[in-house]
Rosetta silent file (secondary structure, phi, psi, omega in degrees, C-alpha in Angstrom):
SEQUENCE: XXXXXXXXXXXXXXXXXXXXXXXXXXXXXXXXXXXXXXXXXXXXXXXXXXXXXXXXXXXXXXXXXXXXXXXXXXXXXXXXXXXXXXXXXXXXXXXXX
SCORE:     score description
SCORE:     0.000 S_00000001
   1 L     0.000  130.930  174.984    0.000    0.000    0.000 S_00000001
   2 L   -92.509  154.262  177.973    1.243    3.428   -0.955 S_00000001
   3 L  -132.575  136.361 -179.749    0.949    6.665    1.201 S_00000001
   4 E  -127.567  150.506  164.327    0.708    9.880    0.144 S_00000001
   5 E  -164.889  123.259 -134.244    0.069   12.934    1.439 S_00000001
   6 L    45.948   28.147  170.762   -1.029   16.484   -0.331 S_00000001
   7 L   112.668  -38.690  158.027   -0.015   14.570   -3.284 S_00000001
   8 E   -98.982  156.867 -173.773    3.288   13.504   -2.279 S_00000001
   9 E   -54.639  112.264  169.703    4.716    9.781   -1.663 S_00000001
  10 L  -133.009  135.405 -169.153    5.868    9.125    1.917 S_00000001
  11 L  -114.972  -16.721 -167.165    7.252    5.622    2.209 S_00000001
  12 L  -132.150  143.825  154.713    9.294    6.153    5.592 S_00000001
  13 H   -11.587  -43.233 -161.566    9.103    7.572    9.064 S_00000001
  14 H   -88.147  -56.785  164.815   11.402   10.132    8.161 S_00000001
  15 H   -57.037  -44.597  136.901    9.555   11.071    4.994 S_00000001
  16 H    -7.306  -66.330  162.249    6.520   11.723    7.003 S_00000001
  17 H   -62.006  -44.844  163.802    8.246   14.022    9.193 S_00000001
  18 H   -38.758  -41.051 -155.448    9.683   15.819    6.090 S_00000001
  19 L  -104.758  -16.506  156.131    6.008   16.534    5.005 S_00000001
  20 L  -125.915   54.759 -178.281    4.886   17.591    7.927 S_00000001
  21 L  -127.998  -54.309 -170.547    7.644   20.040    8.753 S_00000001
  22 L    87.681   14.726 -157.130    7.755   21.049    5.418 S_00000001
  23 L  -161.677  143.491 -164.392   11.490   20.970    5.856 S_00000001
  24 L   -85.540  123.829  179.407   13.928   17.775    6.066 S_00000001
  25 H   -53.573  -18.362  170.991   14.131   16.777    9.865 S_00000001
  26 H   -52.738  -55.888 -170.219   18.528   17.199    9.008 S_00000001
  27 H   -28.808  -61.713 -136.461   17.807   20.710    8.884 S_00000001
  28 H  -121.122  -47.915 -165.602   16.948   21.392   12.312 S_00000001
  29 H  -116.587   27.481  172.574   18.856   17.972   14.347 S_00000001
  30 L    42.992 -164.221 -172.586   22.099   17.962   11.603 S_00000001
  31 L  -145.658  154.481 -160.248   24.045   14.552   10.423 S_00000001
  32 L   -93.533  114.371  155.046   26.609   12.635   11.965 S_00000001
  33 L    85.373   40.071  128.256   30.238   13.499   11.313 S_00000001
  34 L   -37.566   89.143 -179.647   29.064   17.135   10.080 S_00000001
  35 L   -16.232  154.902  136.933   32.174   20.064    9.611 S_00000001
  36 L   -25.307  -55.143 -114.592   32.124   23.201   11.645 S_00000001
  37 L  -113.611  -49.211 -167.436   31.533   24.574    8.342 S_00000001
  38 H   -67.446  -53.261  173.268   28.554   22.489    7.249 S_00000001
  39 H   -66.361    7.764  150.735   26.808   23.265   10.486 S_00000001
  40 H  -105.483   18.352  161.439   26.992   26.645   10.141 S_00000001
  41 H   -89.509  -48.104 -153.243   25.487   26.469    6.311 S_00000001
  42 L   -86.379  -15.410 -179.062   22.887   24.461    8.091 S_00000001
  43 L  -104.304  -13.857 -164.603   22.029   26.630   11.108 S_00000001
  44 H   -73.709  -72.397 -160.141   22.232   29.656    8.803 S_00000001
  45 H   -62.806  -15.354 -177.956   19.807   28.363    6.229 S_00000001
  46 H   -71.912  -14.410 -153.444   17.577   27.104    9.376 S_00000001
  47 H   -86.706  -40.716 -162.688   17.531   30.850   10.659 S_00000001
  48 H   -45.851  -75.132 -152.387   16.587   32.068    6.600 S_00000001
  49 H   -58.686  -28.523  165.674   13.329   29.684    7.185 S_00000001
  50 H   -89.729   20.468  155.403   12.265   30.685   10.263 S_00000001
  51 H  -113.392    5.211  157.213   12.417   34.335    9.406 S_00000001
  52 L   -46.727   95.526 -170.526   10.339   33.577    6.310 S_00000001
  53 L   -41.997  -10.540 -177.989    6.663   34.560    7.460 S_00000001
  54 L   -89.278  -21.876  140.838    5.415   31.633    6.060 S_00000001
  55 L  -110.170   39.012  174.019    7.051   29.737    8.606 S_00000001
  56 L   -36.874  -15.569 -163.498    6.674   31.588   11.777 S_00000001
  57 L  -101.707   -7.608  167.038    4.131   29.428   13.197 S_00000001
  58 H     4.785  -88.122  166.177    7.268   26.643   13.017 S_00000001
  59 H   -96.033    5.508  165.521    7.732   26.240   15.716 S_00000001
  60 H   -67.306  -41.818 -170.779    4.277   26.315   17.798 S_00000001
  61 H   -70.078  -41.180  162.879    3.844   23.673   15.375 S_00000001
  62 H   -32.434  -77.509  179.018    7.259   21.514   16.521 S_00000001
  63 H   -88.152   -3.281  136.872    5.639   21.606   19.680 S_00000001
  64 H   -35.932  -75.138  167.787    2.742   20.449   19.160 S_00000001
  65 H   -30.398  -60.931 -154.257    3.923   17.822   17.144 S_00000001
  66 H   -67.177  -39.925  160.155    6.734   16.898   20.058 S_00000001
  67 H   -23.266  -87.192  169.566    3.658   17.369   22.442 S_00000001
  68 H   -42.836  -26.767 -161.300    1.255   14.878   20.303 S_00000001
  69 H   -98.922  -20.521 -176.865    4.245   12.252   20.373 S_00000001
  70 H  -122.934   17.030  155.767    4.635   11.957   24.180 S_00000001
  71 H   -87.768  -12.602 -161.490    1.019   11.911   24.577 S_00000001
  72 L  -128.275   36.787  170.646    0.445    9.133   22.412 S_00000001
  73 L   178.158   80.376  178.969    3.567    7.040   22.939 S_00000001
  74 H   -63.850  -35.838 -166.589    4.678    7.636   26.781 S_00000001
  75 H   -97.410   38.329  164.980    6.421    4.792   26.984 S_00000001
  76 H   -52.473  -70.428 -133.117    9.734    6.795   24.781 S_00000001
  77 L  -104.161   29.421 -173.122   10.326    8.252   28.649 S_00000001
  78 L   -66.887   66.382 -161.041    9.766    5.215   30.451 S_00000001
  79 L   -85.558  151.206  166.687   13.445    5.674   32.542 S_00000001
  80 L  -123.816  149.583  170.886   14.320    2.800   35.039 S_00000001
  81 L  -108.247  132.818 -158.616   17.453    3.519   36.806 S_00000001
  82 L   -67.916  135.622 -172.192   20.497    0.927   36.083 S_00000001
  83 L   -72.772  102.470  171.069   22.011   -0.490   39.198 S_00000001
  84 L   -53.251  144.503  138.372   25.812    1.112   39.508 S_00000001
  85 L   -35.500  128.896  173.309   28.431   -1.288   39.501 S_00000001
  86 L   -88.135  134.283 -176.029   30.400   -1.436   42.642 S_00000001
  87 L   -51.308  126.859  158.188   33.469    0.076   42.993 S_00000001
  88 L   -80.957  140.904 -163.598   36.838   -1.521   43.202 S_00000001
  89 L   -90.332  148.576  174.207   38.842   -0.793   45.666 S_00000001
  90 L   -43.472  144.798  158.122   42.661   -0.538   44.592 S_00000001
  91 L  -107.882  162.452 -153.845   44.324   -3.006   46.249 S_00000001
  92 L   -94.359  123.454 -175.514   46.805   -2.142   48.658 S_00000001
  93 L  -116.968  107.503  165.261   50.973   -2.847   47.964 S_00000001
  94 L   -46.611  150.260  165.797   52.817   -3.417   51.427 S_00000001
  95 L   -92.432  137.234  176.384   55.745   -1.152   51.276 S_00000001
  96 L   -79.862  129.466 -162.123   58.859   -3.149   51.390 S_00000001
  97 L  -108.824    0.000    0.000   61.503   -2.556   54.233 S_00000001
């Protein structure tokens, strides 16, 4: 089964997100192993789009969206806390006389 939406093809999670951003989720959370250089092409051009009036409402919508996502899937923040390991103690070297 294909999915579309307004017309375009979304086949993945990601694509999804794309389409309802209106903007590629890199844009805004980068790529792995980015330059200095790329992320500041990347935070630049994020700044262009949010001073574009047409997306101003950006981010009310972001949080909505982020909003909508930890209402309907809680158990993302489900934390249990991991039992530390117990410490070793150094062991102790008699001094030799």
């Amino acid at each position: 089964m294909l999915n579309y939406v307004c017309g375009h093809r979304a086949d993945t999670p990601q694509d999804f997100a794309e389409l309802a951003l209106g903007t590629p989720p890199e844009l805004w959370l980068g790529v792995d192993r980015e330059s200095d250089e790329e992320r500041a092409a990347r935070l630049d051009a994020a700044r262009d789009i949010l001073a574009d009036p047409e997306y101003r409402s950006l981010p009310d919508e972001l949080i909505r969206l982020a909003a909508r996502v930890v209402e309907e899937h809680p158990d993302l923040f489900n934390v249990v806390p991991l039992a530390r390991p117990a410490r070793r103690r150094a062991a102790r070297r008699g001094v030799a006389a």
